[in-house]
Coordinates of C-alpha atoms in Angstrom, one line a residue:
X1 CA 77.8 16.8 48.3
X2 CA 77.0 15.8 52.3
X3 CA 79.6 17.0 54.4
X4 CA 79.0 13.7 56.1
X5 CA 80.7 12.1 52.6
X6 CA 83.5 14.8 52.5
X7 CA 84.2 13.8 56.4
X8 CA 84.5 9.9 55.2
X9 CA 86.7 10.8 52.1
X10 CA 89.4 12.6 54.6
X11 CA 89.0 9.5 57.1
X12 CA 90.0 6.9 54.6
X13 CA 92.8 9.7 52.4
X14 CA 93.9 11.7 55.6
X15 CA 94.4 15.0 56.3
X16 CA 93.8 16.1 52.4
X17 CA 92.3 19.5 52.2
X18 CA 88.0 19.9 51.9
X19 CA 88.8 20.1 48.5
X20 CA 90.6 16.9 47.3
X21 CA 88.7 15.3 49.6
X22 CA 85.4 17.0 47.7
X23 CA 87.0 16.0 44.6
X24 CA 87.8 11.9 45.6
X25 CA 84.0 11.6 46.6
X26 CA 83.0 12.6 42.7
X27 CA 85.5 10.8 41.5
X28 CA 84.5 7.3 43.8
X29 CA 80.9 8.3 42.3
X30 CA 81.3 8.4 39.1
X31 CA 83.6 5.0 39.4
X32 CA 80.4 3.6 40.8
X33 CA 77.7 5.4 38.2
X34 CA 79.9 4.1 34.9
X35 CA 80.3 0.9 36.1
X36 CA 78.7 -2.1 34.2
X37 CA 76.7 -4.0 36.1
X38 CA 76.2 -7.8 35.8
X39 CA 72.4 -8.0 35.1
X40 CA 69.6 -6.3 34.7
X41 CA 68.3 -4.4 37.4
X42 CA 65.1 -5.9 36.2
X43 CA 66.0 -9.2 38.0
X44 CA 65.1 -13.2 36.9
X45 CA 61.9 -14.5 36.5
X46 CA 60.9 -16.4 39.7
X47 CA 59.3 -19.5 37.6
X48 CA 62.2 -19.9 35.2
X49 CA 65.4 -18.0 37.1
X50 CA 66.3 -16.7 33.2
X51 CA 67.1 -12.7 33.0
X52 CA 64.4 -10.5 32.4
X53 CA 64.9 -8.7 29.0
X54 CA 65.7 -4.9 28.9
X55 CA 62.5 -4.6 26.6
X56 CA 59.6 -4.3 29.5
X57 CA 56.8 -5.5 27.2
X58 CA 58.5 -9.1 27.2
X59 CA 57.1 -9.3 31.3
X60 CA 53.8 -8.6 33.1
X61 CA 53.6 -7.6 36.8
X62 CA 50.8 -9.7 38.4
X63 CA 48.2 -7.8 40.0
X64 CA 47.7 -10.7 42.5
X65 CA 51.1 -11.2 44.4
X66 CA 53.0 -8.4 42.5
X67 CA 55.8 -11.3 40.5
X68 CA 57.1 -9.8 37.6
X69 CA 56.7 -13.0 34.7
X70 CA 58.5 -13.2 31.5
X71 CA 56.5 -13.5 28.6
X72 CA 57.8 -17.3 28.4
X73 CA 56.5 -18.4 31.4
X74 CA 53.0 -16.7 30.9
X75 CA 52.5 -18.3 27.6
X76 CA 53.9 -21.6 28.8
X77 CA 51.2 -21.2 32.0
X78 CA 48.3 -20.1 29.6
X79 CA 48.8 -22.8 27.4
X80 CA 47.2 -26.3 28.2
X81 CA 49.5 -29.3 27.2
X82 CA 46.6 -32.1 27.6
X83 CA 44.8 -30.7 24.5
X84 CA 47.1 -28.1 22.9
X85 CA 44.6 -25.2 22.6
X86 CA 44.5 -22.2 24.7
X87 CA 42.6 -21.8 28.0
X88 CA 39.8 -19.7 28.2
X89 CA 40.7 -16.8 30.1
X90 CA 38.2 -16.7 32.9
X91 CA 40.0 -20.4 33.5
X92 CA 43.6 -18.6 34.0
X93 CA 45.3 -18.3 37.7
X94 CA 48.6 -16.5 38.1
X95 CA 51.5 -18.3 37.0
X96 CA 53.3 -18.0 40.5
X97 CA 50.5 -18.0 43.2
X98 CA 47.5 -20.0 41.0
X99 CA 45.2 -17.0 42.5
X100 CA 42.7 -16.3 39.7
X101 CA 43.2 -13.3 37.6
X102 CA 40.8 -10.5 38.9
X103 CA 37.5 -10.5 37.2
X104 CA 36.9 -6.3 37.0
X105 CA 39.3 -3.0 37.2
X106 CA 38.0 -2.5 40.6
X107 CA 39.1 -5.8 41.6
X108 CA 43.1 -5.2 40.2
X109 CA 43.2 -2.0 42.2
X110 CA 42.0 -3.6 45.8
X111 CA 44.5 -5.9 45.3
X112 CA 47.5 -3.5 44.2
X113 CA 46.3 -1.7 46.8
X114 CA 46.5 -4.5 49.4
X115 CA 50.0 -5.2 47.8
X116 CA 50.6 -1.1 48.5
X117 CA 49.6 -1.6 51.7
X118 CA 52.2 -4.3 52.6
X119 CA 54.7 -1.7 51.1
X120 CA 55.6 -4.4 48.3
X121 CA 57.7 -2.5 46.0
X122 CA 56.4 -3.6 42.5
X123 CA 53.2 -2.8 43.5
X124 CA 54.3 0.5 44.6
X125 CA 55.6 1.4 41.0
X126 CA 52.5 -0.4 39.5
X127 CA 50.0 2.0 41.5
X128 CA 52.6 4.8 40.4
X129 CA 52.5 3.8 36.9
X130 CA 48.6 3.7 36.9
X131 CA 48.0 7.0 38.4
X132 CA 50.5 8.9 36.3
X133 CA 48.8 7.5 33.0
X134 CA 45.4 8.7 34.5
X135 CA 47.0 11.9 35.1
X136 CA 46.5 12.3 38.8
X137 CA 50.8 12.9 39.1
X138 CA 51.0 14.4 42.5
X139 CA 49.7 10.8 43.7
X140 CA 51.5 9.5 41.7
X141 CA 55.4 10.9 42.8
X142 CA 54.2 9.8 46.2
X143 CA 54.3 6.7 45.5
X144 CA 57.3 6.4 43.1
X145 CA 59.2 8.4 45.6
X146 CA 58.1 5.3 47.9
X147 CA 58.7 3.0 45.9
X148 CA 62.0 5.0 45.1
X149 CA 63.2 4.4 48.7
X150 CA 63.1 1.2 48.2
X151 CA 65.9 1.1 45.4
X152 CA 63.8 0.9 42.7
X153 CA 65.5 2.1 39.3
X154 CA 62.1 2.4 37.3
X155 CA 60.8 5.0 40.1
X156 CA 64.2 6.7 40.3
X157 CA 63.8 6.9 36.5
X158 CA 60.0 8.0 36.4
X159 CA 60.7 10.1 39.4
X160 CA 63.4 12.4 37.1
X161 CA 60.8 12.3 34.1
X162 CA 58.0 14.2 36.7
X163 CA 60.9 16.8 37.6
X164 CA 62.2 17.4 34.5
X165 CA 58.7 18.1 33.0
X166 CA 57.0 19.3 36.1
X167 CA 54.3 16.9 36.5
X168 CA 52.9 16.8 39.7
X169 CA 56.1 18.4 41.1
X170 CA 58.2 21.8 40.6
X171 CA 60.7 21.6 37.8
X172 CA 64.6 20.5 39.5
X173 CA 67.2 19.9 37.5
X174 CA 69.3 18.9 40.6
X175 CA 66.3 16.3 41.5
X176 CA 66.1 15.3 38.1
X177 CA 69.4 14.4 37.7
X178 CA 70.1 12.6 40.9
X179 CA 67.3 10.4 40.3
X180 CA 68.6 10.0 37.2
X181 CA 72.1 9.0 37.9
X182 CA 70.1 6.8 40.9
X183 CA 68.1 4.7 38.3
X184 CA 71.7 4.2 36.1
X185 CA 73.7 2.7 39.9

């Protein structure tokens, strides 16, 4: 607990002791970590505005501009109306920009990268995301944590993964939990 929050908590009570005052800061946070939130911190799709679904496989990040697309409006994109069959992939753009879709690995990563660079925030936790599955997990918390700072709930949530298990980063239980209780606000 910051003694910063403790100072704020006897502002708005009064002149409670250190201890109530400790004690209405925990209580005010966990008012704020059990509350049920409206959406999804996922978001809306930007083509179609409808909720993203909790299940992450129902969306794909683009490696182009970094849009997260439902499944919906991929499959409406990829599909081609004038003849009813399905495009040939070299032929499909991104749904949201109409850039092409990158032709080799090397490619996806210089434009994650670029993305990275520009300190987009899905790209971030894509770049995170990559390097963890390659193993390389000190790169990898530096960017969650990054991407973390941003207010992302998937890198809080990745980020207490690493320091519960140790990857890349000392075991924490304290940093495991607050990244935790970080990705459920």
């Amino acid at each position: 607990m910051s003694d910063i929050a403790v100072l704020n908590a006897r502002r708005i009570i009064g002149r409670n002791t250190k201890k109530e005052c400790t004690k209405r800061v925990a209580d005010l946070r966990d008012k704020i970590l059990f509350k049920q939130p409206e959406r999804s911190h996922h978001g809306d799709c930007p083509i179609c505005m409808l909720p993203f679904q909790l299940d992450t496989m129902k969306a794909s990040v683009t490696t182009c501009c970094s849009k997260k697309i439902c499944i919906g409006c991929n499959y409406a994109y990829c599909f081609k109306k004038k003849e009813g069959v399905i495009v040939a992939i070299e032929d499909i753009t991104c749904p949201f920009c109409r850039h092409p879709k990158p032709s080799s690995e090397e490619e996806t990563e210089k434009n994650i990268m670029k993305r990275v660079e520009a300190n987009n925030q899905a790209a971030l936790l894509q770049m995170g995301m990559h390097l963890n599955k390659r193993g390389e997990y000190k790169s990898a918390v530096k960017y969650y944590k990054k991407a973390a700072e941003f207010g992302d709930a998937d890198a809080h949530y990745n980020l207490s993964a690493m320091y519960k298990n140790g990857e890349g980063v000392e075991k924490d239980d304290k940093k495991k939990v607050y990244h935790l209780e970080e990705a459920a606000i």
